[in-house]
Coordinates of C-alpha atoms and ligand atoms in Angstrom, one line a residue:
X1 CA 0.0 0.0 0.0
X2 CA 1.8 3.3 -1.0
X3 CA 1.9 5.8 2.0
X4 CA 2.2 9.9 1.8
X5 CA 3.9 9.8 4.7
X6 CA 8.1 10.0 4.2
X7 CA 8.6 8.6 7.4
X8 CA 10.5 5.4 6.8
X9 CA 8.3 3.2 9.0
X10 CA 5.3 4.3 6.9
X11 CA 6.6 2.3 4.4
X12 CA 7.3 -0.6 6.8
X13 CA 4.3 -0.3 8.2
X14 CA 2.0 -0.8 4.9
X15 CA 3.9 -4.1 4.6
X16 CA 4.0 -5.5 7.8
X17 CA 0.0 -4.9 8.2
X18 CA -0.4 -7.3 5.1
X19 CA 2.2 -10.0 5.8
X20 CA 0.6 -9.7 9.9
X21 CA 0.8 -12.8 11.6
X22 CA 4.0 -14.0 8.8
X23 CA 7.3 -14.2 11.4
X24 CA 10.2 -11.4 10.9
X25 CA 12.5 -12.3 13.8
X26 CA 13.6 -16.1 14.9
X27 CA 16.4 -15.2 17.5
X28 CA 19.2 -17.7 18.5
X29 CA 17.7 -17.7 22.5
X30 CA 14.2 -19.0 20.8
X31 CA 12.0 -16.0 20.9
X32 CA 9.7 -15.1 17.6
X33 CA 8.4 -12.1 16.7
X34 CA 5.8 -12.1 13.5
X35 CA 5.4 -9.1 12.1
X36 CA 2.0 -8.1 13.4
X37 CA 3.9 -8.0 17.0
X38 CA 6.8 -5.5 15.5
X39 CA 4.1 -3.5 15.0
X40 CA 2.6 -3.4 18.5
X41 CA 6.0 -3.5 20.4
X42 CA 7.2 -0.8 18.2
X43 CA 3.9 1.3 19.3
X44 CA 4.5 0.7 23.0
X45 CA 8.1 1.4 22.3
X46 CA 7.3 4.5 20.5
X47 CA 4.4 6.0 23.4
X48 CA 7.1 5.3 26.4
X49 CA 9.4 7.2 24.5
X50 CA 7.0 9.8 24.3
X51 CA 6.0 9.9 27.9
X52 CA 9.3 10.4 28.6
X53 CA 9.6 13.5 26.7
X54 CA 11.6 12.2 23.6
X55 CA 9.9 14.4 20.5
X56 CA 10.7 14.5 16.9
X57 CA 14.4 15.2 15.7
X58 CA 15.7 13.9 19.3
X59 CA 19.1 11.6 19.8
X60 CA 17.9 8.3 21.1
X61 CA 22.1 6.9 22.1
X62 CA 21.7 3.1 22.1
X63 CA 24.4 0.8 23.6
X64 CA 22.9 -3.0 24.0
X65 CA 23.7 -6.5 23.0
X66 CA 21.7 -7.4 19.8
X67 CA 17.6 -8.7 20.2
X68 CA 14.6 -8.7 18.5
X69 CA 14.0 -6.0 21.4
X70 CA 16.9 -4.0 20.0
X71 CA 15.7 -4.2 17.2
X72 CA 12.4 -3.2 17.9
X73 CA 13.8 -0.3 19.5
X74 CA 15.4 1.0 16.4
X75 CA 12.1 0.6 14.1
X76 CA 10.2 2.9 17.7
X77 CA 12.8 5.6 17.2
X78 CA 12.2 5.9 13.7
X79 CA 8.5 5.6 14.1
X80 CA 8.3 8.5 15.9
X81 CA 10.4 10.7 14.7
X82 CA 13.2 11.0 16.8
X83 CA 16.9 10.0 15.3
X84 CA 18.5 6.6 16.2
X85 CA 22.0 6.5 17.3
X86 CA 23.5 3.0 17.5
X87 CA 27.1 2.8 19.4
X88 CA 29.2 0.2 18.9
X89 CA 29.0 -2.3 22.7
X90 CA 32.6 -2.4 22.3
X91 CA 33.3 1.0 23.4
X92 CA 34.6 1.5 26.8
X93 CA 33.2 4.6 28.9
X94 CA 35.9 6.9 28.3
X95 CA 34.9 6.1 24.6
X96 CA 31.0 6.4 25.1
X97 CA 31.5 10.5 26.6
X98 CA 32.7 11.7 23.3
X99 CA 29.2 10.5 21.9
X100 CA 27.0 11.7 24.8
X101 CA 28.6 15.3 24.7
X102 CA 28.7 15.4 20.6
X103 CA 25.4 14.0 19.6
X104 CA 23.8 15.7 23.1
X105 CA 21.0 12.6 23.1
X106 CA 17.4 12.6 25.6
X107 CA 18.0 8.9 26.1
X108 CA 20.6 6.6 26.3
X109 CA 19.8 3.1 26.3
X110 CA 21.9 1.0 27.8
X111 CA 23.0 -2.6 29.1
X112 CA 22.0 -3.5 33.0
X113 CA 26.0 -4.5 33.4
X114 CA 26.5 -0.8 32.3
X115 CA 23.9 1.0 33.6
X116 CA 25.9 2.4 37.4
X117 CA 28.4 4.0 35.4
X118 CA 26.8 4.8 32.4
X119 CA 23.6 7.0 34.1
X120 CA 26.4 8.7 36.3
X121 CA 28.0 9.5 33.0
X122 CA 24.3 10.5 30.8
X123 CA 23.5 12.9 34.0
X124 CA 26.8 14.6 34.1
X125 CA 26.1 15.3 30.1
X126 CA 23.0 16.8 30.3
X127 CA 21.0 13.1 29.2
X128 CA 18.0 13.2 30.6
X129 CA 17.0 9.7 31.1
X130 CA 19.0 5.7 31.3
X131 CA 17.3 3.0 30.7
X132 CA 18.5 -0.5 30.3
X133 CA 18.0 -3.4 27.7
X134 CA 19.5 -6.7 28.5
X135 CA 19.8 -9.0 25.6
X136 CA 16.5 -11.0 26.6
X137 CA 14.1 -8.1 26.4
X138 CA 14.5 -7.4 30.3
X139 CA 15.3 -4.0 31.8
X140 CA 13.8 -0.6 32.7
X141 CA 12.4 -0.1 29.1
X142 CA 10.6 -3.4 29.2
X143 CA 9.2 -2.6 32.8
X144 CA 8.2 1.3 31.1
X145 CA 5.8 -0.5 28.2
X146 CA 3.7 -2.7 30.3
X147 CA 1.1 -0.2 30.9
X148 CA 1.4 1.2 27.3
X149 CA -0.8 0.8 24.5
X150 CA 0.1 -0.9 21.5
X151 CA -1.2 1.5 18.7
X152 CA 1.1 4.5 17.7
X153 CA 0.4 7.0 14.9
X154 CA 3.4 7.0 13.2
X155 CA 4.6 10.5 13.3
X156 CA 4.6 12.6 9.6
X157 CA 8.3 13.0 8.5
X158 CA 9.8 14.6 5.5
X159 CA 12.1 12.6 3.3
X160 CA 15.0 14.8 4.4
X161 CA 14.7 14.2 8.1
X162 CA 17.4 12.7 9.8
X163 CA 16.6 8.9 10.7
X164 CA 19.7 8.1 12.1
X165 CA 23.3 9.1 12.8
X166 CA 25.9 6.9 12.7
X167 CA 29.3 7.7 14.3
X168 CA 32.0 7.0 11.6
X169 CA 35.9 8.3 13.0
X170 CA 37.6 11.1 11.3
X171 CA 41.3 9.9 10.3
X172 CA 42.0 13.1 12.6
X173 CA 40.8 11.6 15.5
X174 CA 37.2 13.5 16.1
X175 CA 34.6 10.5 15.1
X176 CA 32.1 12.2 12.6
X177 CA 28.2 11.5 13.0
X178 CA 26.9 10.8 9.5
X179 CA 22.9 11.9 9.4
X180 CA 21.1 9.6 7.1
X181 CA 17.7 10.8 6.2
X182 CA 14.5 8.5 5.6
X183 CA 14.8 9.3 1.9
X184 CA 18.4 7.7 1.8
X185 CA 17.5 4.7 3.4
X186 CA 14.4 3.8 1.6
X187 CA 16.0 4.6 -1.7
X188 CA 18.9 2.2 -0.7
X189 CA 16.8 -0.3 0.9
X190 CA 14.3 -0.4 -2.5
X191 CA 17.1 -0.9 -4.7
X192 CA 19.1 -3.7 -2.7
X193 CA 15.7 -5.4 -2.4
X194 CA 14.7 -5.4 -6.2
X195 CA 19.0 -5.6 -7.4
X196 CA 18.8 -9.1 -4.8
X197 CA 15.3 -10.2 -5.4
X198 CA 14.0 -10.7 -2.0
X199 CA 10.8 -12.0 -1.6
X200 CA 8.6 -13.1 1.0
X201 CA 10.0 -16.7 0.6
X202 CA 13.6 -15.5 1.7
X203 CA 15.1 -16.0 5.3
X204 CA 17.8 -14.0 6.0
X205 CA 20.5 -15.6 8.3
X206 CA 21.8 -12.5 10.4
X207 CA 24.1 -12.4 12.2
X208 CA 26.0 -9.0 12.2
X209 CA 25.8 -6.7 14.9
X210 CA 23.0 -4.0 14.7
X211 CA 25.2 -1.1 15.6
X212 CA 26.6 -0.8 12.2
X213 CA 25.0 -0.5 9.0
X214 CA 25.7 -3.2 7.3
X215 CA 23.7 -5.7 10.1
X216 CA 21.5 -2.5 11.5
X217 CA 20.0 -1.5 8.1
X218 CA 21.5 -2.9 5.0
X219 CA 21.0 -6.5 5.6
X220 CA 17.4 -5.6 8.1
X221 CA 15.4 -3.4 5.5
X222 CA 15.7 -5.7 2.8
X223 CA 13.7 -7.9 4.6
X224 CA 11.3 -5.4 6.1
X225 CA 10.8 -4.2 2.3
X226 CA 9.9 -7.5 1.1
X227 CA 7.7 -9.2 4.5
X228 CA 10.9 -12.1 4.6
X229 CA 12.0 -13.8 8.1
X230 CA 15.0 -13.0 9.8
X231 CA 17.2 -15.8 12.1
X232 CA 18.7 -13.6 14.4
X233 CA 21.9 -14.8 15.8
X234 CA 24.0 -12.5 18.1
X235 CA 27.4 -13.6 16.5
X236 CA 29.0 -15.5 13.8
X237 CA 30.0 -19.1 14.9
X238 CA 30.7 -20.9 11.8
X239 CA 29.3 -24.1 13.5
X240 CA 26.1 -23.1 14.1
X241 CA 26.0 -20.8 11.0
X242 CA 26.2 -24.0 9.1
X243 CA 24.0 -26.3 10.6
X244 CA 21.1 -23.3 10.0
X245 CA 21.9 -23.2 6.5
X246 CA 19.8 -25.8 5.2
X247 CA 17.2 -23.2 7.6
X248 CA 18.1 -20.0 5.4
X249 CA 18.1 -19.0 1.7
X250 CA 20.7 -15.8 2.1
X251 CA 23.4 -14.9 4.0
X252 CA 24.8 -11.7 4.7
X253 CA 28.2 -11.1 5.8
X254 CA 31.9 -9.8 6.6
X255 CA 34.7 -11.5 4.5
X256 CA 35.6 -12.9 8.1
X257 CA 32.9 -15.1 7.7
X258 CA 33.4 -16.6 4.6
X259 CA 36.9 -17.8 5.6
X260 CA 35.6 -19.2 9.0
X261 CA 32.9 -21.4 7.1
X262 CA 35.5 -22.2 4.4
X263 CA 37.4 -23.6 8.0
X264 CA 34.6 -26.1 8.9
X265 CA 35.6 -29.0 7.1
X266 CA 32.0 -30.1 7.2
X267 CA 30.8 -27.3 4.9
X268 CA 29.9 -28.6 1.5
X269 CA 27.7 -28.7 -1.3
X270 CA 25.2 -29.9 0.5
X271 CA 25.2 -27.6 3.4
X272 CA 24.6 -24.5 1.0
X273 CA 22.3 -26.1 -1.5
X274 CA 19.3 -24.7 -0.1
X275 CA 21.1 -21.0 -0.1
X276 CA 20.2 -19.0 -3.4
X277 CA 22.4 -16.0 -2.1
X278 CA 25.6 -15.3 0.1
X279 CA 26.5 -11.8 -0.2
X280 CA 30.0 -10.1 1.5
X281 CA 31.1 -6.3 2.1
X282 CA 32.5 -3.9 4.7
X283 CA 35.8 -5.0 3.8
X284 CA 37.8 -6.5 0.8
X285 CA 36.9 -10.1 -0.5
X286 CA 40.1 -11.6 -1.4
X287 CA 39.5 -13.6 -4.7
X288 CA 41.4 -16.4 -3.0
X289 CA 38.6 -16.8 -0.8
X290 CA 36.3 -16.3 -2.9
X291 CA 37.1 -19.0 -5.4
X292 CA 37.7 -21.4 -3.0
X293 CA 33.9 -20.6 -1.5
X294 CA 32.9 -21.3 -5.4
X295 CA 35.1 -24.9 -5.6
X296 CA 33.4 -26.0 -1.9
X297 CA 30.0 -24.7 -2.0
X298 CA 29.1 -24.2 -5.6
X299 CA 28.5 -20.0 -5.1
X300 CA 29.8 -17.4 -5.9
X301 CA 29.6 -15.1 -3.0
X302 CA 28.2 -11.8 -4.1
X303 CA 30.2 -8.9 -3.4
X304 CA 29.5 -5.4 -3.0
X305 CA 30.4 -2.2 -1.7
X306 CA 29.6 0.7 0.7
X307 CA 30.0 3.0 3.3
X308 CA 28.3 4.5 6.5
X309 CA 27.9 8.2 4.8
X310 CA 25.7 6.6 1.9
X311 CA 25.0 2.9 2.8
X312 CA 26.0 0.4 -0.4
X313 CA 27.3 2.2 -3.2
X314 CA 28.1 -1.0 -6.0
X315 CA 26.8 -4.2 -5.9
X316 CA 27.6 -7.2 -8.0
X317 CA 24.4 -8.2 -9.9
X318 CA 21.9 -11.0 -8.1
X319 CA 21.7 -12.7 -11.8
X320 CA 24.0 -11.7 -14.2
X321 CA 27.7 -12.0 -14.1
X322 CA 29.5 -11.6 -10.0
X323 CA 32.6 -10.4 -11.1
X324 CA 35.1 -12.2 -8.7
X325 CA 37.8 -9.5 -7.7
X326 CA 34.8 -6.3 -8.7
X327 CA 32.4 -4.7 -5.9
X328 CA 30.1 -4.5 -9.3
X329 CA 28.2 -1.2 -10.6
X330 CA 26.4 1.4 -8.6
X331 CA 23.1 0.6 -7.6
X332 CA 19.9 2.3 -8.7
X333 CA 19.7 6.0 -7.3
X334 CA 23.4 6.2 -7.1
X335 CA 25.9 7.3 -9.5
X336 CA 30.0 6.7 -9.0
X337 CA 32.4 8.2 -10.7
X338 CA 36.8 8.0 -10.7
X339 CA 38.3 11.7 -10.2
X340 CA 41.5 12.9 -9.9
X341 CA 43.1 15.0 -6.8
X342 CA 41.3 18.0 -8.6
X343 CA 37.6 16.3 -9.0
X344 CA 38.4 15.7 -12.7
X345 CA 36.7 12.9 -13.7
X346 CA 39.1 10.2 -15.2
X347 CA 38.6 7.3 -17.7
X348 CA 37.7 4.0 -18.0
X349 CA 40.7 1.7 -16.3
X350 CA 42.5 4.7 -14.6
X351 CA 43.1 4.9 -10.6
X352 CA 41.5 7.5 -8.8
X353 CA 39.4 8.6 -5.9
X354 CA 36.4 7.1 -6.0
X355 CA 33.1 9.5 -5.8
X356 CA 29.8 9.5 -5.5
X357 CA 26.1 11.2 -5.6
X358 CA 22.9 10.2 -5.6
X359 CA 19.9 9.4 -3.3
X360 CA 21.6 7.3 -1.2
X361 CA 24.0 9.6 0.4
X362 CA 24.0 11.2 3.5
X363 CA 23.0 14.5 4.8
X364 CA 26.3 15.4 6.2
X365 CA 28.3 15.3 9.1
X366 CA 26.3 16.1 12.7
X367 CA 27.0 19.5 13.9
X368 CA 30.3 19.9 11.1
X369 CA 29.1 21.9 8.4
X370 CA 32.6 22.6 8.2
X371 CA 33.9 19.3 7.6
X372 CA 30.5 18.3 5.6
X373 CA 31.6 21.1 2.7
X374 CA 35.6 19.3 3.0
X375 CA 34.1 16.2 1.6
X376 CA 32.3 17.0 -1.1
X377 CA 33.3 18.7 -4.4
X378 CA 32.3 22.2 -5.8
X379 CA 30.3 20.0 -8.1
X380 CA 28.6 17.7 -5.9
X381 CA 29.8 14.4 -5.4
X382 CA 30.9 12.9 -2.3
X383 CA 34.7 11.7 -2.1
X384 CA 34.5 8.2 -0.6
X385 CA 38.2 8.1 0.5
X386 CA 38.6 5.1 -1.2
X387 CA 40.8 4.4 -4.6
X388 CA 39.4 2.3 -7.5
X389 CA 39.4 1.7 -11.2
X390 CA 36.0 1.3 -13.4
X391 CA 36.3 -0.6 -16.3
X392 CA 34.4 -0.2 -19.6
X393 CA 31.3 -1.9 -18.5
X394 CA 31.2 0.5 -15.3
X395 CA 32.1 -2.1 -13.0
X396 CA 33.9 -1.3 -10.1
X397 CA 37.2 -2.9 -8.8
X398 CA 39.0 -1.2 -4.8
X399 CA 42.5 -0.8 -5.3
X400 CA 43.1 0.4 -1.8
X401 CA 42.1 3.2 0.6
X402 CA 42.8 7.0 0.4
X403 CA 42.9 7.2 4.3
X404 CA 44.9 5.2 5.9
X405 CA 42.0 2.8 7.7
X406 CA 42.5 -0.4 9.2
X407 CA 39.6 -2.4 8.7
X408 CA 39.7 -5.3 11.1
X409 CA 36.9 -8.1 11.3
X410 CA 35.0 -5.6 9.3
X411 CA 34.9 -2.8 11.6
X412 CA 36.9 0.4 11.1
X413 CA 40.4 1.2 13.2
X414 CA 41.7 4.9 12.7
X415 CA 45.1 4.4 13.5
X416 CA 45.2 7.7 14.8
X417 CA 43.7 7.3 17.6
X418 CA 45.5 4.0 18.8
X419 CA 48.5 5.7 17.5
X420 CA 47.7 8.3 20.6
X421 CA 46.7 5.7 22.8
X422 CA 50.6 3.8 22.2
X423 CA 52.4 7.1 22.4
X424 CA 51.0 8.2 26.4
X425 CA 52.4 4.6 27.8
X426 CA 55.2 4.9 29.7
X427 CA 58.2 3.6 28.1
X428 CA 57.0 4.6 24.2
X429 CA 58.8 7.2 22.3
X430 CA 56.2 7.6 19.2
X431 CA 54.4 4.6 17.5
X432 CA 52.8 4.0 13.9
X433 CA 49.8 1.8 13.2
X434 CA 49.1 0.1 9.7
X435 CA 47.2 -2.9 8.7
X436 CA 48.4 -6.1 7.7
X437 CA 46.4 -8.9 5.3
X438 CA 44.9 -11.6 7.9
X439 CA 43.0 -14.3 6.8
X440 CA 40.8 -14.3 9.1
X441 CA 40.2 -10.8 9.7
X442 CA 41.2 -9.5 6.9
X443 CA 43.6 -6.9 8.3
X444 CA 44.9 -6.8 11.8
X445 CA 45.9 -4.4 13.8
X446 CA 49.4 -3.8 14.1
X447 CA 51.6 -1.5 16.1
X448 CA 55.1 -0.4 15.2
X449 CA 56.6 1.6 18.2
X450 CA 60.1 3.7 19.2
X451 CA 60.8 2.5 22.8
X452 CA 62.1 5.1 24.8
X453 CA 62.7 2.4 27.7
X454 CA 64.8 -0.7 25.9
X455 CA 63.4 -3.7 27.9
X456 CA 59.8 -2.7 26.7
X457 CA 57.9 -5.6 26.0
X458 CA 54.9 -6.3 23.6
X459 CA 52.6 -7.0 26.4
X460 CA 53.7 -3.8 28.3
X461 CA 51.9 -2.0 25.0
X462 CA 49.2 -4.3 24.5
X463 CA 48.1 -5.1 28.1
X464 CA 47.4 -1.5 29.2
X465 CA 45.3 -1.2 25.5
X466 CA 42.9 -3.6 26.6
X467 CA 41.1 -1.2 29.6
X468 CA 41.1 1.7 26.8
X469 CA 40.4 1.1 23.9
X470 CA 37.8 -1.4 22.2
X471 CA 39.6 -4.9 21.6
X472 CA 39.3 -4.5 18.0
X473 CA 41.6 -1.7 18.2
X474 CA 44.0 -3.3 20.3
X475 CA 47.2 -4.2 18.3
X476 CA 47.6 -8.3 17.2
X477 CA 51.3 -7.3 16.9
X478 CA 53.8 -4.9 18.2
X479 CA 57.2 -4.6 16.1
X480 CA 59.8 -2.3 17.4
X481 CA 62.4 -0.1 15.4
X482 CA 65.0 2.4 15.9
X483 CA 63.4 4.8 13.9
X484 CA 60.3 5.4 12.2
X485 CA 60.5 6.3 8.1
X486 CA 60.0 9.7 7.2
X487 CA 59.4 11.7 3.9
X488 CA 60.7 15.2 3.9
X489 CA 57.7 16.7 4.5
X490 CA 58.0 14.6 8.1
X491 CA 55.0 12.3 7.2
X492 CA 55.6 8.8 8.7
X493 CA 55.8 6.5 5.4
X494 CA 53.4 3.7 6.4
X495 CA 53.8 2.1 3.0
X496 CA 57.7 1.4 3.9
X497 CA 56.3 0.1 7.2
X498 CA 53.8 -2.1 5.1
X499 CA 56.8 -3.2 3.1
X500 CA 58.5 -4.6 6.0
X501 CA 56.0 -6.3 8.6
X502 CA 53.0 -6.4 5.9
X503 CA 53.4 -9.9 5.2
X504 CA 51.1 -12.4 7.9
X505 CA 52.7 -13.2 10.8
X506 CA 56.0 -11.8 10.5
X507 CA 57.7 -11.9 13.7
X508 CA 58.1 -9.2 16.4
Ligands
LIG601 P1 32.1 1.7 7.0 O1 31.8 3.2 6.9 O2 32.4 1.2 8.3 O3 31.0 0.9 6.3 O4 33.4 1.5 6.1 C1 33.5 1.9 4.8 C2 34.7 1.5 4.1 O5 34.8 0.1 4.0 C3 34.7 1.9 2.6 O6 35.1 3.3 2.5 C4 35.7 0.9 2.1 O7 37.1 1.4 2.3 C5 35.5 -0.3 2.9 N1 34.7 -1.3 2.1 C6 33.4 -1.5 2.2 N2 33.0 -2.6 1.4 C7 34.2 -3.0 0.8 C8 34.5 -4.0 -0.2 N3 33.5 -4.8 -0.7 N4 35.7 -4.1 -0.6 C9 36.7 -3.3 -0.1 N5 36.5 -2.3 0.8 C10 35.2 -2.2 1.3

């Protein structure tokens, strides 16, 4: 049913109401959730929030384990009108006060195990209510809906409200809030739906976290958009993944686990033949892997490409040919284009920053008009960072990244900021960070540091990292060296470091 109403959850809504008492959500403890009951949680969700003074355009700051209660959450905030911000649960405290003063939310949302500290901390910022979500629905914002009714009028949005800001860091340090409106991700969501043919046969094995995009949005609204089922699984363990996938019909993923399936010797054939999709992004697909998930399973896994300022940018086709090695060509609504360090647009087949424009990308940058206007050119388009070469037939092959971002187990490391992190330990003249090819997840972390002390030891730099810093941040490796390589300009040469500890597990 077509709705007037540019509110994202209109359009959910419409659906929902037909496929009623279809199921969206099979979660990994057991729980069910048909779509019918999204839409009364999401209205006793919506009228707490509400009652608790949260109006349109507000921060809702959400740090929980994933549930269909998380997720229920998300679809409230949207519902009525205020702007969902999802923060990663591996940020530590000191981490989390960046967010709470920057973003300046009415509600944080938090886990029990976190709520002492975290409420101390929300107060102190000018929050003005905690509440707590435990991973099986329990908490302070289950006890606040008992007594709430479970029909909402979904609040009237325009299609350039913000929906949702998504913290992505700055290569500078400051982590930027990207504000995606309702019109960006319905446009996104419609395309990925139609471009991978969901229907309402599909289930969706999930098992990415929802405080990124890719598990939060990319993967969840192309089932919302098409009335499929979700199994709901609150992390990747290749076992269990593969005995449900006689249970699912697509996967969406990480590289990460594509290798770790490829390491069960049990997955075959026969374990994927009921799958009609596997589909991988967030970080490079080595072809390696890739053909090797063709020779075991029969599939090629689908590849494509995006980012958290405009959610997928390129896609491989559903039917047609999956380039191996390609992210494929830009998806409806969005148009990419390779420019030079001036904005001109380059050729077919030449290297050069990779841009983009279209309905899918973001707003801007929270409260950085500044830095908002940096990003784009005078003519429009949005420079992804990223490096890449389109051939004739407008397909899209990553040579490498711009910025100088780690991406380990799919999630983004600024090296800057561990680089910081190294360089106030006692003992540590200055330090580097880089990225080096892991199988498993796909780059990790490592560390190359000046000691200032001699009998500095690896743990001395990685144990004290583990209390500050997320432990995807944390260094696998620490290498140490006399000096580090500079250019004239002073610049530390990170490909020279690349050079000489990039290959897997060269020695400290
Ligand atoms: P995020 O904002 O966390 O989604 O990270 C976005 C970055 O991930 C992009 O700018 C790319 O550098 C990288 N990325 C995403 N998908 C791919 C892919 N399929 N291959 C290589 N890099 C990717």
């Amino acid at each position: 049913m077509p709705t007037n109403n540019a509110n994202l959850f209109a359009t959910f809504e419409a659906i929902a109401r037909d496929a009623g008492d279809a199921t969206l959500i099979e979660s990994g403890n057991g729980q069910t959730l048909s779509y019918a009951q999204m839409l009364s949680l999401t209205a006793r969700y919506a009228n707490a929030l509400r009652r608790l003074g949260v109006e349109s355009g507000d921060r809702v700051a959400v740090q929980v384990d994933k549930s269909l209660q998380n997720f229920c959450l998300y679809l409230a905030t949207l519902r009525m009108g205020a702007i969902y911000l999802p923060l990663n649960t591996a940020y530590q405290l000191n981490e989390l006060e960046y967010f709470l003063q920057d973003a300046a939310p009415r509600l944080l949302v938090c886990t029990p195990a976190n709520y002492l500290a975290a409420s101390e901390m929300a107060s102190r910022n000018g929050v003005a209510h905690t509440l707590t979500l435990a991973a099986d629905g329990s908490g302070s914002l289950n006890a606040l809906i008992a007594s709430e009714a479970d029909e909402f009028a979904t609040s009237q949005m325009q299609a350039e409200d913000v929906a949702i800001i998504i913290y992505t860091s700055g290569t500078t340090g400051r982590p930027k809030g990207a504000m995606l409106t309702h019109a960006n991700l319905l446009s996104n969501g419609r395309a990925l739906t139609q471009l991978w043919a969901f229907s309402e046969r599909d289930v969706l094995l999930h098992a990415l976290p929802l405080f990124h995009a890719h598990g939060l949005f990319i993967a969840c609204h192309c089932a919302l958009l098409s009335s499929s089922r979700m199994l709901f699984l609150d992390k990747f363990d290749a076992a269990q993944v593969s005995a449900l996938l006689p249970r699912a019909t697509v996967m969406v993923g990480v590289p990460t686990f594509y290798t770790r399936l490829l390491d069960q010797p049990s997955f075959d054939a026969a374990s994927a033949a009921h799958m009609r999709l596997f589909i991988s992004g967030s970080a490079p697909l080595l072809a390696e892997t890739s053909r090797e998930f063709l020779q075991r399973s029969g599939h090629i896994v689908l590849e494509r490409y995006g980012m958290t300022e405009s959610a997928i940018i390129s896609s491989n086709p559903c039917s047609g040919e999956r380039r191996i090695g390609s992210v494929g060509q830009a998806i409806a609504g969005v148009e990419v284009r390779i420019a030079d360090g001036d904005d001109r647009p380059l050729g077919c087949d030449q290297v050069g920053g990779i841009q983009i424009r279209g309905s899918g990308v973001m707003k801007g940058y929270w409260r950085q008009p500044q830095k908002t206007a940096e990003e784009f050119s005078a003519d429009g388009w949005f420079r992804t960072g990223d490096l890449g070469i389109l051939s004739s037939d407008a397909y899209l092959t990553i040579v490498g990244r711009a910025k100088d971002l780690v991406i380990s187990g799919g999630y983004n490391v600024y090296p800057k900021e561990v680089e910081l992190a190294i360089d106030a330990l006692p003992g540590v003249l200055e330090s580097a960070v880089i990225g080096v090819p892991d199988r498993d997840f796909g780059e990790a972390v490592t560390a190359v540091v000046v000691r200032q002390c001699p009998d500095l030891t690896s743990d001395a730099v990685i144990t004290p990292l583990k209390a500050q810093l997320a432990n995807y941040k944390v260094p696998k490796q620490v290498h140490f060296i006399a000096e580090l390589p500079r250019n004239a300009m002073g610049k530390v040469l990170k490909n020279v470091l690349r050079e000489l500890y990039g290959k897997p597990g060269t020695a400290a």
